[in-house]
CSV table of C-alpha atoms in Angstrom, one decimal:
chain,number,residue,atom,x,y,z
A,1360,UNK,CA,81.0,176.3,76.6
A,1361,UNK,CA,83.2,173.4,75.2
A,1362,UNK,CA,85.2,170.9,77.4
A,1363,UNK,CA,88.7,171.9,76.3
A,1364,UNK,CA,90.7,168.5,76.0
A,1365,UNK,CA,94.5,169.0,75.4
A,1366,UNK,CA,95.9,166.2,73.3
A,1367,UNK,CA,99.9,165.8,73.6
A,1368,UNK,CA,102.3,164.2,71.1
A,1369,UNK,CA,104.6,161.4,72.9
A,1370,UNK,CA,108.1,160.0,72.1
A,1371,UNK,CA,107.3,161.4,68.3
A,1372,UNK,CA,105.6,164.1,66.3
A,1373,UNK,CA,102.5,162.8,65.5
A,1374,UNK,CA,100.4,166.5,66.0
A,1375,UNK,CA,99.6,166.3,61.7
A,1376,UNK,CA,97.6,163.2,62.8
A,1377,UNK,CA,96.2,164.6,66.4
A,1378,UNK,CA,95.3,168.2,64.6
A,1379,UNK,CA,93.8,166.0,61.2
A,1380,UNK,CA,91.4,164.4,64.1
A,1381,UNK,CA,90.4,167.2,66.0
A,1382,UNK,CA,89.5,169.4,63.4
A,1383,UNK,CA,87.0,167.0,62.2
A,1384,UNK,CA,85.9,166.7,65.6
A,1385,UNK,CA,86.0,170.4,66.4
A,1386,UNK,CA,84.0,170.9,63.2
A,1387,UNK,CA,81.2,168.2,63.9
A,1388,UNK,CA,80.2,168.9,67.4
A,1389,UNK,CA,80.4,171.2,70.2
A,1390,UNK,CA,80.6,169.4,73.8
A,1391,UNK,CA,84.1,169.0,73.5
A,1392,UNK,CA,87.2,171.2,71.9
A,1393,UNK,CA,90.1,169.3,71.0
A,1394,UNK,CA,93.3,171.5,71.2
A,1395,UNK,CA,97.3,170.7,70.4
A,1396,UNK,CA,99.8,172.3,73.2
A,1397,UNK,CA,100.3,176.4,72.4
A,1398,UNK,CA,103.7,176.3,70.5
A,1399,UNK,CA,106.0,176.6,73.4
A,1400,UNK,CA,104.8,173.3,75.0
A,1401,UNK,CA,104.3,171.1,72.0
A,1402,UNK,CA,107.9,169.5,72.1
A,1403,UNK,CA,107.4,168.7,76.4
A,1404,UNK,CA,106.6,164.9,75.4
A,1405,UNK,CA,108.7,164.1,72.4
A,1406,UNK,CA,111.8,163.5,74.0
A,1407,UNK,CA,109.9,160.4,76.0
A,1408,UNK,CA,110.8,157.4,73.7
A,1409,UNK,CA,110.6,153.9,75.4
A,1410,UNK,CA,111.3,150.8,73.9
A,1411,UNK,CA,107.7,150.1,75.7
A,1412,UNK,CA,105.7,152.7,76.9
A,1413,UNK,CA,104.3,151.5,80.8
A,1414,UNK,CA,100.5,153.4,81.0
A,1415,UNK,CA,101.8,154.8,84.9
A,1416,UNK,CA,105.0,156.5,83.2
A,1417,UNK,CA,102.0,158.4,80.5
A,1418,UNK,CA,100.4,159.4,82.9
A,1419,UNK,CA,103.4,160.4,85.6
A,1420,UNK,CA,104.8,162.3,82.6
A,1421,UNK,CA,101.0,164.2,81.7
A,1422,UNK,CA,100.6,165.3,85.3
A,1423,UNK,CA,104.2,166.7,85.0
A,1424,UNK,CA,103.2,168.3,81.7
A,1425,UNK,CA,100.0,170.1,83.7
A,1426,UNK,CA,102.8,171.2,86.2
A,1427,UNK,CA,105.2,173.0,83.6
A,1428,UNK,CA,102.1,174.2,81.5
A,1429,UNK,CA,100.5,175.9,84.6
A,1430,UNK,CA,97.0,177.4,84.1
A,1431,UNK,CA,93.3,175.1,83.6
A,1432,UNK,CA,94.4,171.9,82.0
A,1433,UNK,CA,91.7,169.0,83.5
A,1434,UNK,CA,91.9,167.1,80.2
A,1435,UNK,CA,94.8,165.5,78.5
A,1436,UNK,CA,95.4,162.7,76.5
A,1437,UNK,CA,98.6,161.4,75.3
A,1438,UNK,CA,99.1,159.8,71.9
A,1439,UNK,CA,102.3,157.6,71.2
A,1440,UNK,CA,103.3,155.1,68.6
A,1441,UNK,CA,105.0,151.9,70.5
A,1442,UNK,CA,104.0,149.1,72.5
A,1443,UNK,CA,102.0,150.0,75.3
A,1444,UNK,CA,101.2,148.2,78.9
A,1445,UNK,CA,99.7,148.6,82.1
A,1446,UNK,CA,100.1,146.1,85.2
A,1447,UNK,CA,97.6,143.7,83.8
A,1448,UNK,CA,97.8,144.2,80.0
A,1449,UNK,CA,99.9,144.5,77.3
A,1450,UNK,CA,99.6,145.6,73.9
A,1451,UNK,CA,97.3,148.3,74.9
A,1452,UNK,CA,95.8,150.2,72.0
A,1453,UNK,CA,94.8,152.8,74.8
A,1454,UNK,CA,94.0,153.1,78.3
A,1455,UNK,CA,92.9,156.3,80.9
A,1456,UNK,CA,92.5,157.6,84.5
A,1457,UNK,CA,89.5,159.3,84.0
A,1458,UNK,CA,88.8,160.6,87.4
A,1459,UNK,CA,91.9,162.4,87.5
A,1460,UNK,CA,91.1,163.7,83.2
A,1461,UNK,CA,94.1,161.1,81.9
A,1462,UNK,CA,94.5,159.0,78.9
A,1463,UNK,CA,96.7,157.5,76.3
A,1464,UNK,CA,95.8,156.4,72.8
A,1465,UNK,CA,98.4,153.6,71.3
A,1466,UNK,CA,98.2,154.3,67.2
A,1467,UNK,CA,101.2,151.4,66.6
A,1468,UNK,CA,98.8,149.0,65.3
A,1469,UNK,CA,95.9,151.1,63.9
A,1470,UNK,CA,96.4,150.4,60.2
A,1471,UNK,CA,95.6,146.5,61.2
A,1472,UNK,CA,92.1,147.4,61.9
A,1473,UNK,CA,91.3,150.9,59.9
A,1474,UNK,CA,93.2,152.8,57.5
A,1475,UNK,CA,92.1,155.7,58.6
A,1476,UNK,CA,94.6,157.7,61.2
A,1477,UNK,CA,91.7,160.0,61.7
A,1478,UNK,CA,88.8,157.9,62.2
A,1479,UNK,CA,91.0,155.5,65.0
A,1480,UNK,CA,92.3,158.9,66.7
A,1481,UNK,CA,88.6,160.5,66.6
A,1482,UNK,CA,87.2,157.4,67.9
A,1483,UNK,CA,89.1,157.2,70.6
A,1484,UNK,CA,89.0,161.0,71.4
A,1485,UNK,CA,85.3,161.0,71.9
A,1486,UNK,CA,85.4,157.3,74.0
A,1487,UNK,CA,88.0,159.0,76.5
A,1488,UNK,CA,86.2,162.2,77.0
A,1489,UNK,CA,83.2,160.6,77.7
A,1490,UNK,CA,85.0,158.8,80.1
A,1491,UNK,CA,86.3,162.1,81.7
């Protein structure tokens, strides 16, 4: 049986992208299952535009999300377009709490180094649920 990993659209709708990734991913191995929010949660981070997204806020705003969502949800991983930072870094391109099954993928500056949406987002699907 799969890990099920939840991924969540933030401050945009970005699930083309996230569902273009995780079907290729979902369709190349089995260890993990990449999934979108069912339908009536899929809007829960879109409202949460910054002018710079702060890694604790992600995260505050994910354990939240498992909260409202109810039910099994250890995995998430948020993915945002904007400037990202934590308390010692900034222009993050990602980050995670992987004890407690969090992360946050940055895509703002992916085309600089692939122009390939999919392959930056499946990258660093598989690097954070390792991590998990």
């Amino acid at each position: 049986m799969p890990y099920t990993i939840e991924v969540l659209s933030i401050g945009e709708d970005l699930y083309a992208d996230v569902e273009d990734a995780a079907v290729a991913l979902n369709w190349s191995q089995t260890e993990f299952e990449f999934v979108l929010p069912p339908d009536r949660l899929k809007t829960h981070g879109l409202p949460f535009k910054q002018k710079e997204y702060y890694t604790n806020d992600v995260f505050a705003l994910l354990r939240e999300y498992r909260t409202v969502a109810k039910g099994h949800r250890p995995y998430l991983i948020a993915v945002l377009r904007g400037s990202l930072r934590s308390d010692a870094y900034r222009n993050l391109f990602g980050s995670h709490e992987a004890t407690d099954g969090l992360a946050v993928i940055n895509v703002e500056d992916q085309d600089r180094y692939t122009h390939s949406r999919r392959r930056f987002l499946s990258y660093y699907f598989i690097r954070y649920a390792l991590s998990f």
